[in-house]
């Protein structure tokens, strides 16, 4: 019945509202703009409360006149490393703009608007240099700046403790890659064994994120040998700190379009932890098992840190489950093929807007048999309105007999009253899946179409698409045979284009483009189907 379609439209309207709330809370987060005191603050504070719980008391940060910040530049990064602890205290992604049209690269790690986001690592345990009572070590570097000129760039940092144990912490950067290799080389030059334990972690200011849909979110995630992917939000850490033992594993911090993750050696036992050393700061990291290094011998620890866009191929290459951090939610089985198809179409069309139009044409073509059944069913329902009205007059207030007689008539006339709902039901999950593609896929961030549409991942700046969408929806209603008789439902259907247009004002323009093109194709299909039915003598409109 027409009322069924009305309820479906209302459902889609509600879903659109929820998606708008999710998009607005996520997309309009404050930009990661570094303050003028980023470097000095990082040097002073980066080492405080940074060491995870170990067998001895947690030390305070040390300061030294030799402490400095090292700059590293590659084709994809502009990175700063603090020699206090050897932490990455800033990372700019040179191939991603901070905002659309900006020349400033995107600041992924650093200090911005009172928040901090660092990648940290060190050696704790009985003899670890990061577990000393006097504070974390200050490493020495042969250079203050490094630039990638070949395929790889090694940045070694050295430290020798009071007992003569030598530590070399080396970051290796790779051309056109967002993963960085961390190697710890320990040379025990003493006459006694030493015990150390590697930890790698992300330090992030706790932030509240109001959201009605827990999908694209700001928070932690991890994987173990038993759990492929599990989100662990700031609220989860506040309720209960995480501590999981696993073979291999990974830990990650997720945000809109980007992710950072530590992936340790997968052939060893590790402890994944997420904790709150202070009320405002969270640590998400991994500790290896303690290792004894015999006198006059050496050992090496290795881990990998990824800091960049949510590239499924690059993430899966580091860990078989790390690509799950590109979180498409429960519709992942639709979102992933949609993105693959969009990429394929973009590969030869060269424009994401054209790719969206092409994928819409393909979807509507595939759904054409159902669409034809929908409009045929609606036309037949309209043709039956006089008979339905006669049944109402015959049975009066006896709704049970009226319903039974109506269903018997539908059976004889071979009309499915729900036939008009199936195409809409199929389009809703496609629409939702495409929403999460826009929310999670960095390929579509700042994607251009043409003319005034310079960023398909943000709203239409002149609201042209939402207005055209509303007009197309209004035209569809005028062309469709109206079978609803209830005045309230008629008003709701009349105002539906206005409601949708208002909600779509703030939606990413790529989504509105998809729905507008879908409506235009539906109008063309509707005219073709109705013309064929009218040639057969069936009264469709009027």
C-alpha positions as a printed Julia matrix, in Angstrom:
542×3 Matrix{Float64}:
   0.0     0.0     0.0
   0.99    3.65   -0.39
   1.18    3.96    3.4
   3.98    1.38    3.36
   5.98    3.61    1.04
   5.25    6.57    3.29
   6.7     4.74    6.28
   9.76    3.77    4.25
  10.29    7.39    3.25
   9.99    8.39    6.89
  12.54    5.7     7.78
  14.93    6.99    5.15
  14.4    10.51    6.44
  15.27    9.37    9.97
  18.36    7.52    8.74
  19.4    10.64    6.82
  19.04   12.7     9.98
  21.19   10.27   11.97
  23.81   10.23    9.25
  23.79   14.01    9.21
  24.4    14.05   12.96
  27.28   11.59   12.55
  28.82   13.47    9.64
  28.48   16.82   11.37
  30.08   15.61   14.63
  32.94   13.93   12.79
  33.58   16.22    9.83
  33.4    19.44   11.85
  35.97   18.47   14.47
  38.53   21.2    15.12
  41.36   21.15   12.62
  44.75   19.99   13.83
  46.32   23.43   13.68
  49.62   23.53   15.56
  50.13   26.32   18.02
  53.11   28.6    17.85
  54.66   26.85   20.83
  54.38   23.32   19.47
  58.1    22.6    19.38
  58.97   24.1    22.75
  55.98   22.5    24.49
  56.76   19.14   22.95
  60.36   19.3    24.08
  59.31   20.15   27.62
  56.33   17.83   28.04
  56.67   14.93   25.6
  58.49   12.75   28.09
  56.31   13.28   31.14
  54.25   10.26   32.26
  55.15    8.54   29.0
  56.53    5.25   30.26
  54.03    2.4    30.73
  53.85    0.51   33.99
  56.87   -1.73   34.48
  58.51   -3.54   37.35
  59.89   -0.35   38.84
  58.44    3.06   39.62
  57.55    5.25   36.68
  60.24    7.92   36.23
  59.89   11.6    35.55
  61.15   13.16   32.35
  64.68   14.45   32.27
  65.87   17.62   30.59
  69.27   18.31   29.19
  71.06   21.11   27.43
  71.83   18.66   24.6
  68.16   17.93   23.99
  67.05   18.95   20.51
  64.45   18.33   17.83
  65.49   16.58   14.61
  63.69   17.3    11.33
  63.09   14.54    8.78
  61.67   15.22    5.3
  60.56   12.57    2.82
  58.25   12.63   -0.19
  55.24   11.99    2.11
  56.37   13.25    5.53
  57.68   16.24    7.4
  58.56   14.69   10.76
  60.06   16.01   13.99
  61.8    13.68   16.45
  62.62   14.75   19.99
  65.97   13.43   21.18
  64.44   13.16   24.67
  63.26    9.56   24.43
  63.55    9.6    20.66
  59.79   10.14   20.2
  58.02   11.33   17.04
  56.41   14.55   18.25
  55.14   15.87   14.92
  54.19   14.42   11.56
  52.79   16.36    8.63
  51.44   14.48    5.61
  52.8    16.38    2.62
  50.43   14.82    0.08
  47.31   15.69    2.1
  46.16   19.28    2.68
  45.06   20.46    6.12
  41.89   21.9     4.59
  40.58   21.98    1.05
  42.58   24.38   -1.08
  45.16   24.93    1.65
  48.91   24.85    1.02
  49.48   23.69    4.6
  50.02   19.91    4.87
  47.81   17.89    7.16
  49.1    17.72   10.74
  48.54   14.15   11.92
  50.84   14.09   14.97
  51.76   17.05   17.11
  50.22   19.59   19.46
  47.14   21.52   18.38
  44.58   23.55   20.3
  45.66   22.17   23.65
  45.7    18.56   22.49
  48.7    16.33   21.9
  49.26   13.28   19.77
  52.71   11.62   19.81
  54.26    8.3    18.75
  56.51    7.02   21.52
  58.81    4.08   22.11
  61.48    3.03   24.52
  63.14    0.31   26.58
  61.95   -0.43   30.1
  62.56   -3.47   32.3
  65.23   -3.84   35.0
  67.95   -2.08   33.01
  66.01   -0.22   30.33
  67.2     3.36   29.77
  63.58    4.61   29.81
  63.09    3.14   33.28
  65.91    5.04   34.96
  65.01    7.02   38.07
  66.75   10.07   36.64
  64.47   10.1    33.62
  64.31    9.08   29.98
  67.51    9.16   27.92
  68.55   12.03   25.69
  69.84   10.55   22.44
  72.55   11.97   20.26
  72.18   12.53   16.53
  74.88   13.14   13.94
  72.59   15.57   12.11
  69.8    17.92   13.03
  67.96   17.41    9.75
  67.58   14.53    7.3
  66.14   14.4     3.78
  65.14   11.32    1.83
  67.09   11.16   -1.44
  66.88    7.47   -2.36
  64.42    4.71   -1.6
  65.13    4.62    2.15
  66.38    6.99    4.82
  67.84    5.83    8.14
  67.83    8.22   11.12
  70.03    6.76   13.9
  69.92    8.02   17.48
  72.51    6.84   20.01
  72.76    6.73   23.79
  75.32    5.19   26.16
  74.3     4.73   29.79
  76.52    5.11   32.84
  77.36    1.38   32.82
  78.57    1.49   29.23
  75.58   -0.19   27.52
  75.14    1.3    24.05
  71.69    1.86   22.54
  71.03    2.8    18.92
  67.47    3.71   18.03
  67.0     3.88   14.26
  63.96    5.09   12.33
  63.94    3.97    8.68
  61.69    5.9     6.29
  60.69    4.55    2.89
  59.9     6.34   -0.36
  56.17    6.74   -1.06
  55.25    4.81    2.1
  53.63    5.78    5.38
  55.12    2.99    7.47
  58.31    3.64    9.41
  60.56    0.85   10.69
  61.91    1.15   14.23
  65.04   -0.82   15.16
  66.62   -0.88   18.63
  70.18   -2.2    18.67
  71.59   -2.86   22.14
  75.27   -3.57   22.65
  76.02   -4.8    26.16
  79.65   -3.87   26.74
  79.53   -4.7    30.44
  80.5    -7.83   32.36
  76.92   -8.41   33.53
  73.69   -9.36   31.81
  71.08   -6.64   31.33
  67.32   -6.99   31.0
  65.27   -4.72   28.78
  61.72   -4.66   27.45
  60.5    -2.81   24.34
  57.36   -0.69   24.44
  55.75    1.24   21.57
  52.71    3.43   22.1
  50.55    6.32   20.97
  50.0     9.12   23.46
  46.78   11.04   22.79
  44.75   13.66   24.63
  41.35   12.31   25.66
  38.6    13.95   23.62
  34.85   13.59   23.83
  33.04   12.97   20.59
  29.3    13.09   20.65
  27.98   10.64   18.06
  24.72    8.86   17.39
  26.36    6.17   15.26
  29.46    4.44   16.59
  31.29    3.86   13.33
  33.68    6.53   12.18
  34.96    7.55   15.56
  37.91    9.05   17.41
  39.6     6.44   19.57
  41.66    3.29   19.88
  41.47   -0.14   18.3
  43.52   -3.3    18.6
  43.91   -6.82   17.27
  45.16  -10.01   18.89
  45.65  -13.62   17.86
  42.05  -14.24   18.94
  40.35  -10.93   18.07
  40.87   -9.59   14.54
  39.64   -6.1    15.28
  38.16   -4.46   18.36
  37.51   -0.79   19.01
  38.36    0.52   22.48
  37.18    4.08   22.97
  38.25    6.69   25.51
  35.12    5.83   27.51
  36.15    2.17   27.51
  39.6     3.04   28.85
  38.04    5.21   31.57
  35.79    2.32   32.6
  38.51   -0.32   32.46
  42.11   -0.15   31.34
  42.97   -2.75   28.71
  45.63   -5.41   29.16
  45.72   -8.32   26.71
  48.45  -10.89   26.09
  48.81  -12.05   22.5
  51.09  -13.51   19.89
  51.9   -10.61   17.58
  48.92   -8.24   17.42
  48.65   -4.52   16.75
  47.3    -1.33   18.32
  45.92    1.68   16.45
  44.42    5.1    16.89
  41.58    5.93   14.48
  40.2     9.21   13.22
  38.44   10.63   10.18
  40.32    9.38    7.05
  43.6     8.72    8.93
  45.1     6.15   11.29
  48.3     5.51   13.19
  49.28    2.02   14.31
  52.11    0.12   15.97
  52.73   -3.37   14.57
  55.3    -5.36   16.6
  57.18   -8.5    15.64
  54.51  -11.16   15.05
  56.64  -14.1    16.2
  56.79  -13.02   19.85
  54.43  -12.67   22.79
  53.3    -9.1    23.46
  51.04   -7.27   25.88
  48.56   -4.8    24.4
  47.56   -2.06   26.81
  45.39    1.06   26.85
  45.58    3.16   29.98
  45.09    6.63   31.42
  48.21    7.83   33.24
  46.33   11.11   33.78
  42.67   12.05   33.42
  43.31   13.87   30.14
  45.9    11.64   28.45
  45.53    8.12   27.07
  48.28    5.68   26.16
  47.64    2.91   23.64
  50.57    0.62   23.15
  52.35   -2.71   23.11
  55.02   -4.19   25.4
  57.2    -7.11   24.41
  58.41   -9.77   26.82
  61.54   -8.89   28.9
  64.75  -10.01   27.2
  68.06  -10.8    28.92
  71.17   -9.72   27.02
  74.26  -11.53   28.13
  77.53   -9.75   28.93
  79.56   -8.69   25.89
  76.68   -9.5    23.49
  74.01   -7.65   21.53
  70.31   -7.81   20.68
  67.91   -6.11   18.29
  64.25   -5.18   18.67
  62.07   -4.27   15.71
  58.63   -2.74   15.3
  56.73   -0.84   12.59
  54.77    2.36   12.93
  52.18    3.46   10.36
  51.0     7.07   10.3
  48.93    8.08    7.31
  45.7     7.7     5.35
  43.4     4.69    5.69
  44.85    2.83    2.71
  43.52   -0.73    2.91
  46.29   -2.22    0.73
  49.11   -0.56    2.68
  47.59   -1.5     6.04
  46.95   -5.12    5.06
  50.57   -5.41    3.91
  51.71   -4.63    7.48
  49.24   -6.93    9.24
  46.53   -9.17    7.78
  43.85   -7.55    9.96
  45.07   -3.96   10.1
  42.93   -3.04    7.07
  39.89   -3.52    9.33
  40.7    -0.12   10.83
  39.09    1.24    7.65
  35.79    0.74    9.42
  32.76    0.56    7.13
  30.58   -0.79    9.93
  28.03   -3.53    9.44
  27.65   -2.67    5.74
  31.31   -3.39    4.98
  30.31   -6.13    2.52
  28.62   -3.43    0.4
  31.01   -0.54    1.08
  34.17   -2.41    0.07
  32.87   -3.5    -3.38
  31.43   -0.01   -3.9
  34.82    1.59   -3.24
  36.57   -0.92   -5.5
  34.08   -0.18   -8.27
  34.47    3.57   -7.73
  38.26    3.25   -7.96
  37.93    1.21  -11.15
  35.6     3.76  -12.74
  37.84    6.62  -11.62
  40.89    4.91  -13.14
  39.66    5.61  -16.67
  37.17    8.46  -16.12
  39.71   10.49  -14.15
  37.04   12.27  -12.1
  35.37   11.12   -8.88
  32.14   12.94   -9.71
  31.89   11.14  -13.04
  32.69    7.88  -11.25
  29.78    8.51   -8.85
  27.46    9.21  -11.78
  28.67    6.06  -13.56
  28.17    3.86  -10.49
  24.67    5.31  -10.07
  23.83    4.44  -13.67
  25.1     0.9   -13.11
  23.09    0.51   -9.9
  19.88    1.8   -11.44
  20.36   -0.4   -14.49
  20.85   -3.46  -12.3
  17.71   -2.57  -10.32
  15.6    -1.84  -13.41
  13.58   -5.1   -13.27
  12.55   -4.28   -9.69
  11.91   -0.66  -10.63
   9.62   -1.76  -13.46
   7.76   -4.07  -11.08
   7.48   -1.17   -8.61
   5.89    1.27  -11.03
   3.72   -1.43  -12.58
   2.43   -2.37   -9.15
   1.73    1.27   -8.3
  -0.17    1.78  -11.57
  -2.27   -1.31  -10.94
  -2.94   -0.13   -7.41
  -4.28    3.14   -8.81
  -6.48    1.31  -11.31
  -7.96   -0.65   -8.41
  -8.86    2.45   -6.38
 -12.53    2.49   -7.52
 -12.92   -1.15   -6.49
 -11.23   -0.48   -3.16
 -13.58    2.44   -2.56
 -16.55    0.18   -3.35
 -15.31   -2.34   -0.8
 -15.06    0.41    1.81
 -18.66    1.39    1.18
 -19.8    -2.24    1.29
 -18.13   -3.2     4.58
 -18.28    0.18    6.32
 -16.49    0.03    9.7
 -15.82   -3.7     9.56
 -12.06   -3.41    8.98
 -11.43   -7.14    9.26
 -13.79   -8.05    6.41
 -12.6    -5.07    4.39
  -9.0    -6.19    4.78
  -9.78   -9.76    3.82
 -11.76   -8.66    0.77
  -8.99   -6.28   -0.29
  -6.29   -8.95   -0.05
  -8.48  -11.38   -2.01
  -8.89   -8.75   -4.72
  -5.1    -8.2    -4.82
  -4.65  -11.95   -5.24
  -7.09  -12.19   -8.1
  -5.69   -9.11   -9.85
  -2.11  -10.35   -9.23
  -1.09   -7.13   -7.49
   1.6    -7.03   -4.79
   0.82   -4.11   -2.42
   4.43   -4.18   -1.24
   5.86   -4.21   -4.76
   6.6    -0.5    -4.66
   8.78   -0.85   -1.57
  11.5    -3.27   -2.72
  13.6    -0.85   -4.84
  13.58    1.7    -2.03
  14.55   -0.98    0.49
  17.49   -1.96   -1.72
  18.6     1.63   -2.25
  18.75    2.43    1.47
  21.68    0.07    2.31
  23.51    1.23   -0.84
  23.05    4.83    0.26
  24.26    4.02    3.79
  27.24    2.05    2.48
  28.21    4.91    0.18
  27.98    7.27    3.15
  30.62    5.26    4.99
  32.77    5.13    1.87
  32.82    8.94    1.96
  33.42    8.9     5.7
  36.35    6.45    5.71
  38.04    6.51    2.28
  40.85    9.08    1.96
  40.64    8.78   -1.83
  37.43   10.81   -1.68
  38.74   13.45    0.74
  38.8    16.78   -1.12
  37.85   14.99   -4.37
  36.92   17.48   -7.1
  34.12   17.21   -9.67
  33.95   20.46  -11.58
  32.5    23.98  -11.66
  31.49   24.91   -8.09
  31.88   21.36   -6.74
  35.51   21.39   -5.69
  35.16   18.99   -2.76
  32.73   16.06   -3.0
  33.44   15.11    0.61
  31.95   18.38    1.92
  28.61   20.1     1.47
  27.62   21.91   -1.72
  28.79   25.51   -1.03
  25.88   27.0    -2.98
  23.31   24.29   -2.12
  22.56   23.71   -5.79
  22.48   19.9    -5.55
  20.1    19.75   -2.54
  17.68   22.13   -4.3
  17.84   20.11   -7.53
  17.36   16.95   -5.5
  14.23   18.37   -3.87
  12.9    19.42   -7.29
  13.54   15.95   -8.72
  11.79   14.32   -5.77
   8.81   16.63   -6.2
   8.63   15.79   -9.92
   8.74   12.07   -9.12
   5.78   12.48   -6.79
   3.8    14.3    -9.47
   4.52   11.58  -12.02
   3.74    8.68   -9.72
   0.12    7.55   -9.46
  -1.05    8.66   -6.02
  -3.01    5.94   -4.24
  -2.99    7.29   -0.72
  -6.24    8.88    0.43
  -5.46    9.81    4.03
  -5.07   13.64    4.21
  -2.28   13.46    6.8
  -0.24   11.04    4.68
  -0.84   13.2     1.61
   0.59   16.23    3.47
   3.6    14.22    4.62
   4.3    13.04    1.07
   3.93   16.59   -0.23
   6.42   17.99    2.25
   8.87   15.1     1.95
  11.0    16.77   -0.8
  11.38   19.84    1.39
  12.44   17.79    4.42
  15.02   15.85    2.45
  16.38   18.96    0.76
  16.91   20.63    4.15
  18.77   17.61    5.55
  20.86   17.27    2.41
  22.06   20.88    2.67
  24.92   19.72    4.93
  25.53   16.28    3.48
  28.71   15.61    1.45
  27.93   16.78   -2.05
  29.07   13.45   -3.51
  26.23   11.68   -1.71
  23.67   14.25   -2.85
  25.02   13.9    -6.4
  24.47   10.14   -6.2
  20.88   10.53   -5.0
  20.07   13.32   -7.51
  21.33   11.25  -10.44
  19.41    8.27   -9.07
  16.21   10.35   -9.04
  16.78   11.63  -12.58
  17.29    8.09  -13.86
  14.18    6.98  -11.95
  12.16    9.74  -13.65
  13.38    8.61  -17.09
  12.63    4.98  -16.28
   9.22    5.94  -14.91
   8.26    7.79  -18.11
   9.38    4.86  -20.27
   7.48    2.31  -18.18
   4.29    4.39  -17.98
   4.32    5.14  -21.69
   4.5     1.42  -22.42
   1.65    0.7   -20.03
  -0.54    3.47  -21.51
   0.0     2.03  -24.99
  -1.56   -1.16  -23.66
  -4.64    0.78  -22.61
  -3.92    1.01  -18.87
  -4.72    4.33  -17.23
  -1.61    5.23  -15.23
  -1.95    8.92  -14.41
  -4.64   11.51  -14.39
